[in-house]
Tab-separated table of C-alpha atoms and ligand atoms in Angstrom:
chain	number	residue	atom	x	y	z
D	1	UNK	CA	-125.322	289.269	-23.619
D	2	UNK	CA	-129.124	289.474	-23.528
D	3	UNK	CA	-130.865	291.698	-26.102
D	4	UNK	CA	-131.156	295.180	-24.615
D	5	UNK	CA	-134.953	295.122	-24.836
D	6	UNK	CA	-135.018	292.330	-22.227
D	7	UNK	CA	-133.668	294.280	-19.274
D	8	UNK	CA	-133.322	297.799	-17.865
D	9	UNK	CA	-130.691	299.662	-15.868
D	10	UNK	CA	-129.761	297.721	-12.688
D	11	UNK	CA	-130.180	300.885	-10.584
D	12	UNK	CA	-132.664	303.647	-9.983
D	13	UNK	CA	-131.851	307.347	-9.988
D	14	UNK	CA	-131.660	309.068	-6.591
D	15	UNK	CA	-129.966	312.365	-7.446
D	16	UNK	CA	-130.195	314.287	-10.711
D	17	UNK	CA	-128.047	316.992	-12.253
D	18	UNK	CA	-130.012	319.230	-14.623
D	19	UNK	CA	-128.626	319.732	-18.119
D	20	UNK	CA	-129.905	322.244	-20.656
D	21	UNK	CA	-130.047	322.253	-24.419
D	22	UNK	CA	-128.967	325.672	-25.677
D	23	UNK	CA	-130.233	327.151	-28.939
D	24	UNK	CA	-128.403	326.529	-32.193
D	25	UNK	CA	-127.518	330.221	-32.455
D	26	UNK	CA	-126.021	330.150	-28.942
D	27	UNK	CA	-123.983	327.058	-29.838
D	28	UNK	CA	-122.721	328.620	-33.063
D	29	UNK	CA	-121.472	331.582	-31.023
D	30	UNK	CA	-119.943	329.376	-28.324
D	31	UNK	CA	-118.066	327.171	-30.788
D	32	UNK	CA	-116.705	330.133	-32.780
D	33	UNK	CA	-115.594	331.834	-29.553
D	34	UNK	CA	-113.893	328.614	-28.455
D	35	UNK	CA	-111.767	328.503	-31.621
D	36	UNK	CA	-113.704	325.451	-32.876
D	37	UNK	CA	-112.121	323.467	-30.051
D	38	UNK	CA	-114.551	321.780	-27.638
D	39	UNK	CA	-111.964	321.718	-24.829
D	40	UNK	CA	-112.584	325.482	-24.572
D	41	UNK	CA	-116.354	325.177	-24.078
D	42	UNK	CA	-117.758	325.697	-20.553
D	43	UNK	CA	-119.486	322.443	-19.607
D	44	UNK	CA	-122.803	324.170	-18.834
D	45	UNK	CA	-123.040	324.922	-22.549
D	46	UNK	CA	-122.892	321.187	-23.302
D	47	UNK	CA	-126.049	319.064	-23.408
D	48	UNK	CA	-124.589	315.548	-23.643
D	49	UNK	CA	-120.937	315.360	-22.645
D	50	UNK	CA	-119.126	312.452	-24.298
D	51	UNK	CA	-115.667	314.018	-24.111
D	52	UNK	CA	-114.426	311.263	-21.827
D	53	UNK	CA	-115.411	308.369	-19.577
D	54	UNK	CA	-112.581	309.384	-17.237
D	55	UNK	CA	-113.605	310.749	-13.856
D	56	UNK	CA	-117.160	311.267	-15.100
D	57	UNK	CA	-118.877	308.242	-13.524
D	58	UNK	CA	-121.877	308.583	-11.246
D	59	UNK	CA	-120.978	307.168	-7.833
D	60	UNK	CA	-123.441	304.915	-6.035
D	61	UNK	CA	-125.167	305.710	-2.736
D	62	UNK	CA	-122.801	303.187	-1.147
D	63	UNK	CA	-119.782	305.116	-2.448
D	64	UNK	CA	-121.213	308.459	-1.306
D	65	UNK	CA	-121.846	306.933	2.119
D	66	UNK	CA	-118.194	305.850	2.087
D	67	UNK	CA	-117.121	309.494	1.886
D	68	UNK	CA	-118.573	310.009	5.352
D	69	UNK	CA	-116.302	307.365	6.851
D	70	UNK	CA	-113.165	308.939	5.394
D	71	UNK	CA	-110.280	308.661	7.851
D	72	UNK	CA	-108.080	311.659	7.172
D	73	UNK	CA	-105.132	310.556	9.302
D	74	UNK	CA	-101.852	311.396	7.576
D	75	UNK	CA	-100.577	307.829	7.971
D	76	UNK	CA	-102.295	304.460	8.299
D	77	UNK	CA	-105.858	305.629	7.679
D	78	UNK	CA	-108.403	302.810	7.770
D	79	UNK	CA	-109.634	303.478	4.216
D	80	UNK	CA	-106.180	302.646	2.898
D	81	UNK	CA	-106.333	299.220	4.523
D	82	UNK	CA	-109.788	298.647	3.088
D	83	UNK	CA	-108.506	299.622	-0.361
D	84	UNK	CA	-105.433	297.413	0.001
D	85	UNK	CA	-107.539	294.376	1.016
D	86	UNK	CA	-109.945	295.009	-1.869
D	87	UNK	CA	-107.175	295.296	-4.452
D	88	UNK	CA	-105.508	292.166	-3.138
D	89	UNK	CA	-108.745	290.215	-3.270
D	90	UNK	CA	-109.547	291.320	-6.825
D	91	UNK	CA	-106.054	291.172	-8.331
D	92	UNK	CA	-103.859	289.083	-6.024
D	93	UNK	CA	-101.390	291.967	-5.538
D	94	UNK	CA	-100.594	292.818	-1.919
D	95	UNK	CA	-98.417	295.917	-2.326
D	96	UNK	CA	-100.710	298.793	-3.205
D	97	UNK	CA	-99.731	302.429	-3.753
D	98	UNK	CA	-102.557	304.911	-4.253
D	99	UNK	CA	-101.798	307.870	-6.560
D	100	UNK	CA	-103.723	310.992	-7.521
D	101	UNK	CA	-104.533	309.555	-10.944
D	102	UNK	CA	-103.319	307.044	-13.525
D	103	UNK	CA	-100.466	309.052	-15.033
D	104	UNK	CA	-98.914	309.461	-11.577
D	105	UNK	CA	-98.691	305.666	-11.201
D	106	UNK	CA	-97.138	305.547	-14.695
D	107	UNK	CA	-94.590	308.154	-13.671
D	108	UNK	CA	-93.545	306.054	-10.662
D	109	UNK	CA	-93.437	302.736	-12.545
D	110	UNK	CA	-91.446	304.130	-15.482
D	111	UNK	CA	-89.018	305.849	-13.091
D	112	UNK	CA	-88.323	302.389	-11.640
D	113	UNK	CA	-88.231	300.364	-14.863
D	114	UNK	CA	-87.219	302.548	-17.816
D	115	UNK	CA	-83.582	303.423	-18.432
D	116	UNK	CA	-82.382	305.514	-21.425
D	117	UNK	CA	-82.783	303.797	-24.814
D	118	UNK	CA	-84.726	300.832	-23.420
D	119	UNK	CA	-87.823	299.751	-25.283
D	120	UNK	CA	-91.273	299.397	-23.759
D	121	UNK	CA	-93.451	297.049	-25.788
D	122	UNK	CA	-97.214	297.116	-25.671
D	123	UNK	CA	-100.397	296.697	-27.674
D	124	UNK	CA	-100.945	300.486	-27.904
D	125	UNK	CA	-99.622	302.708	-25.135
D	126	UNK	CA	-101.934	305.501	-24.056
D	127	UNK	CA	-100.523	309.019	-24.647
D	128	UNK	CA	-99.706	309.683	-20.972
D	129	UNK	CA	-97.816	306.355	-20.747
D	130	UNK	CA	-95.981	307.122	-23.942
D	131	UNK	CA	-95.052	310.542	-22.555
D	132	UNK	CA	-93.642	309.075	-19.335
D	133	UNK	CA	-91.634	306.441	-21.229
D	134	UNK	CA	-90.116	309.128	-23.474
D	135	UNK	CA	-89.376	311.428	-20.525
D	136	UNK	CA	-87.256	308.627	-19.025
D	137	UNK	CA	-85.387	308.303	-22.334
D	138	UNK	CA	-87.145	305.093	-23.383
D	139	UNK	CA	-88.817	304.106	-26.654
D	140	UNK	CA	-92.485	303.111	-26.632
D	141	UNK	CA	-93.279	300.426	-29.253
D	142	UNK	CA	-96.842	299.499	-30.273
D	143	UNK	CA	-97.401	295.897	-31.394
D	144	UNK	CA	-101.167	295.593	-31.736
D	145	UNK	CA	-102.398	293.011	-34.282
D	146	UNK	CA	-103.043	294.395	-37.762
D	147	UNK	CA	-106.833	293.999	-37.436
D	148	UNK	CA	-106.564	296.409	-34.499
D	149	UNK	CA	-105.883	299.232	-36.946
D	150	UNK	CA	-108.587	298.306	-39.471
D	151	UNK	CA	-111.798	300.054	-38.440
D	152	UNK	CA	-114.131	297.578	-40.158
D	153	UNK	CA	-112.328	294.299	-39.244
D	154	UNK	CA	-114.689	292.386	-36.950
D	155	UNK	CA	-112.044	290.633	-34.854
D	156	UNK	CA	-113.245	289.835	-31.291
D	157	UNK	CA	-109.979	290.906	-29.595
D	158	UNK	CA	-108.594	293.851	-31.537
D	159	UNK	CA	-106.452	294.851	-28.545
D	160	UNK	CA	-104.263	291.723	-28.814
D	161	UNK	CA	-100.494	291.956	-29.119
D	162	UNK	CA	-99.129	290.527	-32.372
D	163	UNK	CA	-97.115	287.529	-31.094
D	164	UNK	CA	-94.812	287.117	-34.148
D	165	UNK	CA	-93.934	290.829	-33.940
D	166	UNK	CA	-93.278	290.489	-30.200
D	167	UNK	CA	-90.891	287.566	-30.829
D	168	UNK	CA	-89.270	289.499	-33.627
D	169	UNK	CA	-88.649	292.485	-31.289
D	170	UNK	CA	-87.041	290.172	-28.707
D	171	UNK	CA	-84.850	288.463	-31.310
D	172	UNK	CA	-83.862	291.647	-33.128
D	173	UNK	CA	-83.108	293.906	-30.147
D	174	UNK	CA	-82.485	291.315	-27.405
D	175	UNK	CA	-84.461	290.788	-24.191
D	176	UNK	CA	-81.996	293.050	-22.349
D	177	UNK	CA	-83.092	296.030	-24.423
D	178	UNK	CA	-86.695	295.700	-23.249
D	179	UNK	CA	-87.635	297.502	-20.027
D	180	UNK	CA	-91.050	295.886	-19.723
D	181	UNK	CA	-94.191	294.960	-21.603
D	182	UNK	CA	-97.309	297.054	-20.956
D	183	UNK	CA	-100.674	295.564	-21.931
D	184	UNK	CA	-103.464	298.132	-21.965
D	185	UNK	CA	-106.793	296.483	-21.063
D	186	UNK	CA	-109.009	297.407	-22.798
D	187	UNK	CA	-106.988	299.168	-25.499
D	188	UNK	CA	-108.233	302.774	-25.473
D	189	UNK	CA	-106.263	304.042	-28.462
D	190	UNK	CA	-108.026	301.842	-31.007
D	191	UNK	CA	-111.572	301.862	-29.678
D	192	UNK	CA	-111.656	300.314	-26.188
D	193	UNK	CA	-110.876	296.961	-27.775
D	194	UNK	CA	-110.311	293.960	-25.487
D	195	UNK	CA	-107.307	291.677	-25.125
D	196	UNK	CA	-108.026	287.940	-24.936
D	197	UNK	CA	-106.962	285.758	-22.027
D	198	UNK	CA	-105.129	283.566	-24.532
D	199	UNK	CA	-103.088	286.542	-25.707
D	200	UNK	CA	-102.326	287.765	-22.174
D	201	UNK	CA	-101.210	284.240	-21.238
D	202	UNK	CA	-98.983	283.853	-24.300
D	203	UNK	CA	-97.352	287.283	-23.892
D	204	UNK	CA	-96.719	286.457	-20.241
D	205	UNK	CA	-95.211	283.030	-21.080
D	206	UNK	CA	-92.840	284.557	-23.632
D	207	UNK	CA	-91.926	287.417	-21.298
D	208	UNK	CA	-91.186	285.062	-18.385
D	209	UNK	CA	-89.024	282.891	-20.629
D	210	UNK	CA	-86.925	286.009	-21.326
D	211	UNK	CA	-87.183	287.526	-17.810
D	212	UNK	CA	-89.058	290.603	-19.070
D	213	UNK	CA	-91.566	292.090	-16.604
D	214	UNK	CA	-95.172	292.472	-17.761
D	215	UNK	CA	-97.603	295.065	-16.423
D	216	UNK	CA	-101.185	295.991	-17.188
D	217	UNK	CA	-102.483	299.451	-17.796
D	218	UNK	CA	-105.648	298.318	-16.023
D	219	UNK	CA	-107.820	301.446	-16.366
D	220	UNK	CA	-110.637	299.366	-17.924
D	221	UNK	CA	-109.859	295.895	-16.561
D	222	UNK	CA	-113.465	294.992	-15.681
D	223	UNK	CA	-114.718	295.835	-19.177
D	224	UNK	CA	-111.936	293.646	-20.573
D	225	UNK	CA	-112.949	290.765	-18.271
D	226	UNK	CA	-116.543	291.071	-19.468
D	227	UNK	CA	-115.501	290.779	-23.121
D	228	UNK	CA	-113.461	287.668	-22.306
D	229	UNK	CA	-116.577	286.072	-20.859
D	230	UNK	CA	-118.686	287.101	-23.847
D	231	UNK	CA	-116.240	286.225	-26.607
D	232	UNK	CA	-113.626	283.691	-25.514
D	233	UNK	CA	-114.156	279.952	-25.516
D	234	UNK	CA	-114.001	278.362	-22.101
D	235	UNK	CA	-114.969	281.508	-20.181
D	236	UNK	CA	-118.738	281.626	-20.905
D	237	UNK	CA	-119.677	280.291	-17.493
D	238	UNK	CA	-116.984	281.865	-15.365
D	239	UNK	CA	-117.643	284.658	-12.886
D	240	UNK	CA	-116.229	288.063	-13.847
D	241	UNK	CA	-114.289	288.160	-10.567
D	242	UNK	CA	-112.652	284.850	-11.463
D	243	UNK	CA	-111.765	286.083	-14.963
D	244	UNK	CA	-110.283	289.317	-13.600
D	245	UNK	CA	-108.245	287.381	-11.063
D	246	UNK	CA	-106.915	285.094	-13.803
D	247	UNK	CA	-105.972	288.092	-15.994
D	248	UNK	CA	-103.923	289.614	-13.166
D	249	UNK	CA	-102.256	286.256	-12.413
D	250	UNK	CA	-100.233	286.533	-15.655
D	251	UNK	CA	-98.640	289.920	-14.936
D	252	UNK	CA	-96.180	291.375	-12.421
D	253	UNK	CA	-98.375	294.288	-11.449
D	254	UNK	CA	-100.390	297.136	-12.869
D	255	UNK	CA	-100.923	300.859	-13.060
D	256	UNK	CA	-104.511	302.029	-13.073
D	257	UNK	CA	-106.417	305.218	-13.589
D	258	UNK	CA	-109.255	304.551	-11.132
D	259	UNK	CA	-111.220	307.302	-12.895
D	260	UNK	CA	-112.547	304.663	-15.281
D	261	UNK	CA	-113.287	301.212	-13.812
D	262	UNK	CA	-112.641	302.446	-10.270
D	263	UNK	CA	-115.941	304.343	-10.655
D	264	UNK	CA	-114.507	307.422	-8.954
D	265	UNK	CA	-113.943	311.002	-10.036
D	266	UNK	CA	-110.270	311.026	-9.078
D	267	UNK	CA	-107.596	308.468	-8.148
D	268	UNK	CA	-105.095	305.934	-9.394
D	269	UNK	CA	-103.135	302.876	-8.285
D	270	UNK	CA	-99.882	301.012	-8.652
D	271	UNK	CA	-99.890	297.435	-7.354
D	272	UNK	CA	-97.480	294.499	-7.426
D	273	UNK	CA	-96.107	291.596	-5.388
D	274	UNK	CA	-92.537	292.698	-6.083
D	275	UNK	CA	-91.229	293.974	-2.758
D	276	UNK	CA	-88.275	295.811	-4.265
D	277	UNK	CA	-90.514	297.642	-6.714
D	278	UNK	CA	-92.890	298.555	-3.904
D	279	UNK	CA	-90.085	299.943	-1.748
D	280	UNK	CA	-88.420	301.891	-4.550
D	281	UNK	CA	-91.693	303.054	-6.061
D	282	UNK	CA	-92.800	304.121	-2.601
D	283	UNK	CA	-89.777	306.417	-2.336
D	284	UNK	CA	-90.813	308.185	-5.540
D	285	UNK	CA	-94.451	308.050	-4.541
D	286	UNK	CA	-93.710	309.962	-1.344
D	287	UNK	CA	-92.009	312.760	-3.285
D	288	UNK	CA	-94.549	313.061	-6.072
D	289	UNK	CA	-97.797	311.958	-4.470
D	290	UNK	CA	-97.699	311.868	-0.678
D	291	UNK	CA	-97.251	309.288	2.054
D	292	UNK	CA	-97.693	305.596	1.129
D	293	UNK	CA	-101.154	305.265	2.651
D	294	UNK	CA	-102.806	308.185	0.876
D	295	UNK	CA	-100.884	308.956	-2.348
D	296	UNK	CA	-102.253	312.410	-3.073
D	297	UNK	CA	-105.844	311.491	-2.235
D	298	UNK	CA	-108.087	312.104	0.752
D	299	UNK	CA	-109.027	309.119	2.930
D	300	UNK	CA	-112.605	309.463	1.681
D	301	UNK	CA	-111.399	309.155	-1.931
D	302	UNK	CA	-109.697	305.860	-1.050
D	303	UNK	CA	-112.930	304.560	0.455
D	304	UNK	CA	-114.951	305.511	-2.642
D	305	UNK	CA	-112.354	303.748	-4.787
D	306	UNK	CA	-112.392	300.558	-2.687
D	307	UNK	CA	-116.180	300.429	-3.013
D	308	UNK	CA	-116.118	301.325	-6.723
D	309	UNK	CA	-113.668	298.556	-7.554
D	310	UNK	CA	-116.117	295.991	-6.212
D	311	UNK	CA	-119.180	297.545	-7.845
D	312	UNK	CA	-117.575	297.608	-11.277
D	313	UNK	CA	-117.320	293.796	-11.234
D	314	UNK	CA	-121.076	293.408	-10.808
D	315	UNK	CA	-122.289	291.362	-13.765
D	316	UNK	CA	-125.570	293.234	-14.226
D	317	UNK	CA	-123.715	296.541	-14.172
D	318	UNK	CA	-121.269	295.360	-16.849
D	319	UNK	CA	-123.985	293.907	-19.069
D	320	UNK	CA	-125.830	297.219	-18.961
D	321	UNK	CA	-122.671	299.263	-19.446
D	322	UNK	CA	-121.253	297.380	-22.420
D	323	UNK	CA	-124.831	296.895	-23.684
D	324	UNK	CA	-125.333	300.657	-23.824
D	325	UNK	CA	-122.173	301.168	-25.875
D	326	UNK	CA	-123.330	298.413	-28.245
D	327	UNK	CA	-126.825	299.958	-28.386
D	328	UNK	CA	-125.377	303.254	-29.610
D	329	UNK	CA	-123.083	301.484	-32.085
D	330	UNK	CA	-125.893	299.333	-33.487
D	331	UNK	CA	-128.239	302.307	-33.980
D	332	UNK	CA	-125.477	304.199	-35.825
D	333	UNK	CA	-124.743	301.215	-38.067
D	334	UNK	CA	-128.461	301.021	-38.926
D	335	UNK	CA	-128.142	304.618	-40.179
D	336	UNK	CA	-125.096	303.711	-42.267
D	337	UNK	CA	-122.763	305.760	-40.035
D	338	UNK	CA	-119.216	304.344	-40.175
D	339	UNK	CA	-117.791	303.304	-36.784
D	340	UNK	CA	-115.076	301.032	-35.429
D	341	UNK	CA	-116.544	297.541	-35.351
D	342	UNK	CA	-117.202	295.710	-33.163
D	343	UNK	CA	-117.895	298.371	-30.531
D	344	UNK	CA	-115.533	298.288	-27.562
D	345	UNK	CA	-115.942	298.887	-23.847
D	346	UNK	CA	-116.227	302.587	-23.171
D	347	UNK	CA	-117.441	304.332	-26.274
D	348	UNK	CA	-118.210	304.385	-29.955
D	349	UNK	CA	-115.529	305.613	-32.344
D	350	UNK	CA	-116.687	307.251	-35.594
D	351	UNK	CA	-114.564	306.903	-38.719
D	352	UNK	CA	-114.435	310.485	-40.021
D	353	UNK	CA	-112.568	309.571	-43.210
D	354	UNK	CA	-115.488	307.404	-44.285
D	355	UNK	CA	-118.070	309.868	-42.877
D	356	UNK	CA	-116.673	312.816	-44.903
D	357	UNK	CA	-115.099	311.139	-47.969
D	358	UNK	CA	-114.930	314.522	-49.743
D	359	UNK	CA	-112.795	316.176	-47.084
D	360	UNK	CA	-108.991	315.817	-47.251
D	361	UNK	CA	-107.235	314.993	-43.989
D	362	UNK	CA	-105.464	318.383	-44.011
D	363	UNK	CA	-108.900	319.950	-43.384
D	364	UNK	CA	-109.309	317.977	-40.120
D	365	UNK	CA	-112.436	315.920	-40.944
D	366	UNK	CA	-112.678	314.398	-37.442
D	367	UNK	CA	-112.452	317.818	-35.783
D	368	UNK	CA	-115.028	319.130	-38.291
D	369	UNK	CA	-117.379	316.335	-37.194
D	370	UNK	CA	-116.788	317.181	-33.520
D	371	UNK	CA	-117.754	320.794	-34.310
D	372	UNK	CA	-120.913	319.719	-36.181
D	373	UNK	CA	-122.009	317.442	-33.311
D	374	UNK	CA	-121.755	320.361	-30.930
D	375	UNK	CA	-123.630	322.755	-33.205
D	376	UNK	CA	-126.317	320.182	-34.081
D	377	UNK	CA	-127.344	319.164	-30.564
D	378	UNK	CA	-124.829	320.369	-27.975
D	379	UNK	CA	-123.025	317.004	-27.960
D	380	UNK	CA	-119.361	317.122	-26.978
D	381	UNK	CA	-117.145	314.394	-28.460
D	382	UNK	CA	-113.371	314.256	-28.820
D	383	UNK	CA	-111.153	314.215	-31.896
D	384	UNK	CA	-108.581	311.420	-32.262
D	385	UNK	CA	-107.139	312.216	-35.646
D	386	UNK	CA	-105.026	314.838	-37.413
D	387	UNK	CA	-105.469	317.432	-34.636
D	388	UNK	CA	-104.508	315.090	-31.776
D	389	UNK	CA	-101.831	313.011	-33.475
D	390	UNK	CA	-100.641	314.946	-36.549
D	391	UNK	CA	-97.273	316.699	-36.257
D	392	UNK	CA	-94.795	318.640	-38.355
D	393	UNK	CA	-91.801	316.612	-39.473
D	394	UNK	CA	-88.617	317.993	-37.880
D	395	UNK	CA	-86.655	317.889	-41.141
D	396	UNK	CA	-89.150	318.663	-43.880
D	397	UNK	CA	-91.595	320.821	-41.918
D	398	UNK	CA	-94.373	318.856	-43.639
D	399	UNK	CA	-97.416	317.715	-41.659
D	400	UNK	CA	-97.383	313.966	-40.907
D	401	UNK	CA	-100.907	312.561	-40.572
D	402	UNK	CA	-102.044	309.586	-38.443
D	403	UNK	CA	-103.522	306.509	-40.148
D	404	UNK	CA	-106.856	306.851	-38.362
D	405	UNK	CA	-109.144	309.876	-38.354
D	406	UNK	CA	-111.571	309.180	-35.500
D	407	UNK	CA	-114.148	310.881	-33.307
D	408	UNK	CA	-114.667	309.220	-29.917
D	409	UNK	CA	-118.060	309.265	-28.254
D	410	UNK	CA	-116.944	308.179	-24.771
D	411	UNK	CA	-119.812	307.133	-22.542
D	412	UNK	CA	-119.610	308.040	-18.844
D	413	UNK	CA	-120.571	305.177	-16.518
D	414	UNK	CA	-124.117	305.186	-15.023
D	415	UNK	CA	-124.751	308.752	-16.246
D	416	UNK	CA	-126.836	308.825	-19.436
D	417	UNK	CA	-129.834	306.776	-20.549
D	418	UNK	CA	-130.492	305.225	-23.936
D	419	UNK	CA	-132.663	308.261	-24.733
D	420	UNK	CA	-129.528	310.397	-24.634
D	421	UNK	CA	-127.947	307.878	-26.998
D	422	UNK	CA	-130.939	308.296	-29.331
D	423	UNK	CA	-130.284	312.058	-29.440
D	424	UNK	CA	-126.716	311.336	-30.510
D	425	UNK	CA	-127.953	309.031	-33.279
D	426	UNK	CA	-130.414	311.650	-34.507
D	427	UNK	CA	-127.734	314.333	-34.530
D	428	UNK	CA	-125.374	312.187	-36.576
D	429	UNK	CA	-128.143	311.236	-38.992
D	430	UNK	CA	-128.920	314.930	-39.519
D	431	UNK	CA	-125.255	315.760	-40.074
D	432	UNK	CA	-124.921	312.845	-42.519
D	433	UNK	CA	-127.894	314.278	-44.456
D	434	UNK	CA	-126.033	317.542	-45.067
D	435	UNK	CA	-122.481	316.281	-45.042
D	436	UNK	CA	-121.522	317.742	-48.432
D	437	UNK	CA	-122.093	321.213	-47.005
D	438	UNK	CA	-119.917	320.702	-43.933
D	439	UNK	CA	-116.792	322.838	-44.006
D	440	UNK	CA	-113.308	321.702	-43.094
D	441	UNK	CA	-111.033	323.548	-40.675
D	442	UNK	CA	-107.728	325.370	-40.768
D	443	UNK	CA	-105.362	325.278	-37.764
D	444	UNK	CA	-104.393	328.780	-36.688
D	445	UNK	CA	-102.697	328.099	-33.334
D	446	UNK	CA	-100.967	325.025	-31.950
D	447	UNK	CA	-98.935	324.310	-28.793
D	448	UNK	CA	-95.664	322.371	-29.192
D	449	UNK	CA	-97.006	319.252	-27.349
D	450	UNK	CA	-100.483	317.713	-26.960
D	451	UNK	CA	-101.726	320.424	-29.283
D	452	UNK	CA	-105.354	319.266	-29.461
D	453	UNK	CA	-106.119	320.562	-25.961
D	454	UNK	CA	-105.431	324.209	-26.805
D	455	UNK	CA	-105.509	324.328	-30.626
D	456	UNK	CA	-107.449	327.120	-32.329
D	457	UNK	CA	-109.152	326.572	-35.713
D	458	UNK	CA	-111.016	328.583	-38.337
D	459	UNK	CA	-113.723	327.268	-40.655
D	460	UNK	CA	-112.634	327.105	-44.307
C	501	P61	C1	-109.449	309.321	-21.595
C	501	P61	F1	-106.984	313.028	-24.165
C	501	P61	N1	-107.682	308.407	-20.304
C	501	P61	O1	-109.511	308.219	-22.188
C	501	P61	P1	-105.320	309.603	-15.850
C	501	P61	N2	-104.281	304.822	-19.373
C	501	P61	C2	-105.384	304.796	-20.134
C	501	P61	C3	-106.207	305.907	-20.173
C	501	P61	O2	-107.297	305.874	-20.931
C	501	P61	C4	-105.881	307.069	-19.397
C	501	P61	C5	-104.702	307.022	-18.602
C	501	P61	C6	-103.932	305.902	-18.610
C	501	P61	C7	-108.425	309.473	-20.558
C	501	P61	C8	-108.197	310.831	-19.987
C	501	P61	C9	-107.232	311.549	-20.856
C	501	P61	O3	-104.431	313.259	-23.451
C	501	P61	C10	-105.339	312.701	-22.571
C	501	P61	O4	-106.057	309.169	-14.621
C	501	P61	C11	-105.691	303.596	-20.927
C	501	P61	O5	-106.084	310.487	-16.742
C	501	P61	O6	-103.983	310.163	-15.495
C	501	P61	C12	-106.675	308.242	-19.429
C	501	P61	O7	-105.060	308.247	-16.626
C	501	P61	C13	-104.274	308.195	-17.769
C	501	P61	C14	-107.598	312.013	-22.121
C	501	P61	C15	-105.926	311.676	-20.475
C	501	P61	C16	-106.663	312.582	-22.964
C	501	P61	C17	-104.969	312.277	-21.321
C	501	P61	O8	-110.231	310.248	-21.826
């Protein structure tokens, strides 16, 4: 990767969406009214929105032009065929089912593959995948390497599956107990960390030896391919398209939320070369999503997705994209702000335990930092710590806390400039300067599942 000072964005801005910085007093009122939960804040009260990189990309003029050639036929629309050809060219999979978003593809795949009590192995399943596996009676098992859970370990592929643990699972429970292996590329749950080609190849070899199917959760496949080129020996000179194609050659298919590397605001995919899966999945797809050639989307959405999937593999785009995430991470490290290192593909993850060493985890340090970021400069981040993953033990009633207490600054694709990133750095530096005065939070309302979306807090 070239130093960021040597190049600029590989696009110019044709349309702008005004954003407004509110006053601190206004933000203090907004955050209190929202129960100290940024999911309850109207987005026009947010200055820089880093809640997610999902569905928040700026589409290109070519994608917008594609909307005008949407074919809204109920069956056999031309945009479907364009999408199918594009997916086949990029991934090698000819059976393509569009879905309304990623979790819908997961629902269909797990309906086909997961039977009660079967295990689904993976590096780290995303929460929607985990939910679908559990709903089908299965057991999700995370086997990421140990460095993947150490925020300061500078391993180049912290999304890798731990091979000895994978073999141990197969030997202990038997291949027949395993529904499939799901490799999430890049691995969102621990920082957008990539999986190496070597690891994908080895997992695939072991799986094939034991007749276990392997699928990708390919939401951020292009970002993963870029890291392989940057960090893995033997791939330095390969084209990103070639690397992506090789990645997909080791698996039996994939689910994808196209809201990330599809560069669209809505959409998902399931693709495979397994005809039986396609036929059976199609039956479920028709019930849940819509006919096979539209899957809950408009024809124009399929066209935007087909075009986005090609654009995301552009090498200049990826250099700028991953370069911007690294830029933010590097500036924060210069200020002594603790983050997951090295930075991953789609955002910077702050380590709230190290940021607020005085605050016990029961006072929700990561959520407290999310609140401060909003009050300081109208920046919306997301908590991935005690609020999102903590739960009350069924037997003891005691709160069980997650190992990591993180704040994710997810960066939308092609949306913000480095100057926005500088505002984020300044805000965090200011908060760090007064961190002893920052107050923890008390949870006053929680829903029984996925409580972080609707939780209500009070300041202590
Ligand atoms: C995100 F808090 N991610 O990162 P869908 N796989 C992977 C994802 O990252 C992912 C999906 C599947 C989101 C949105 C989000 O509880 C949450 O198209 C690796 O959103 O259905 C989504 O794709 C699901 C955030 C989703 C959440 C659920 O921000």
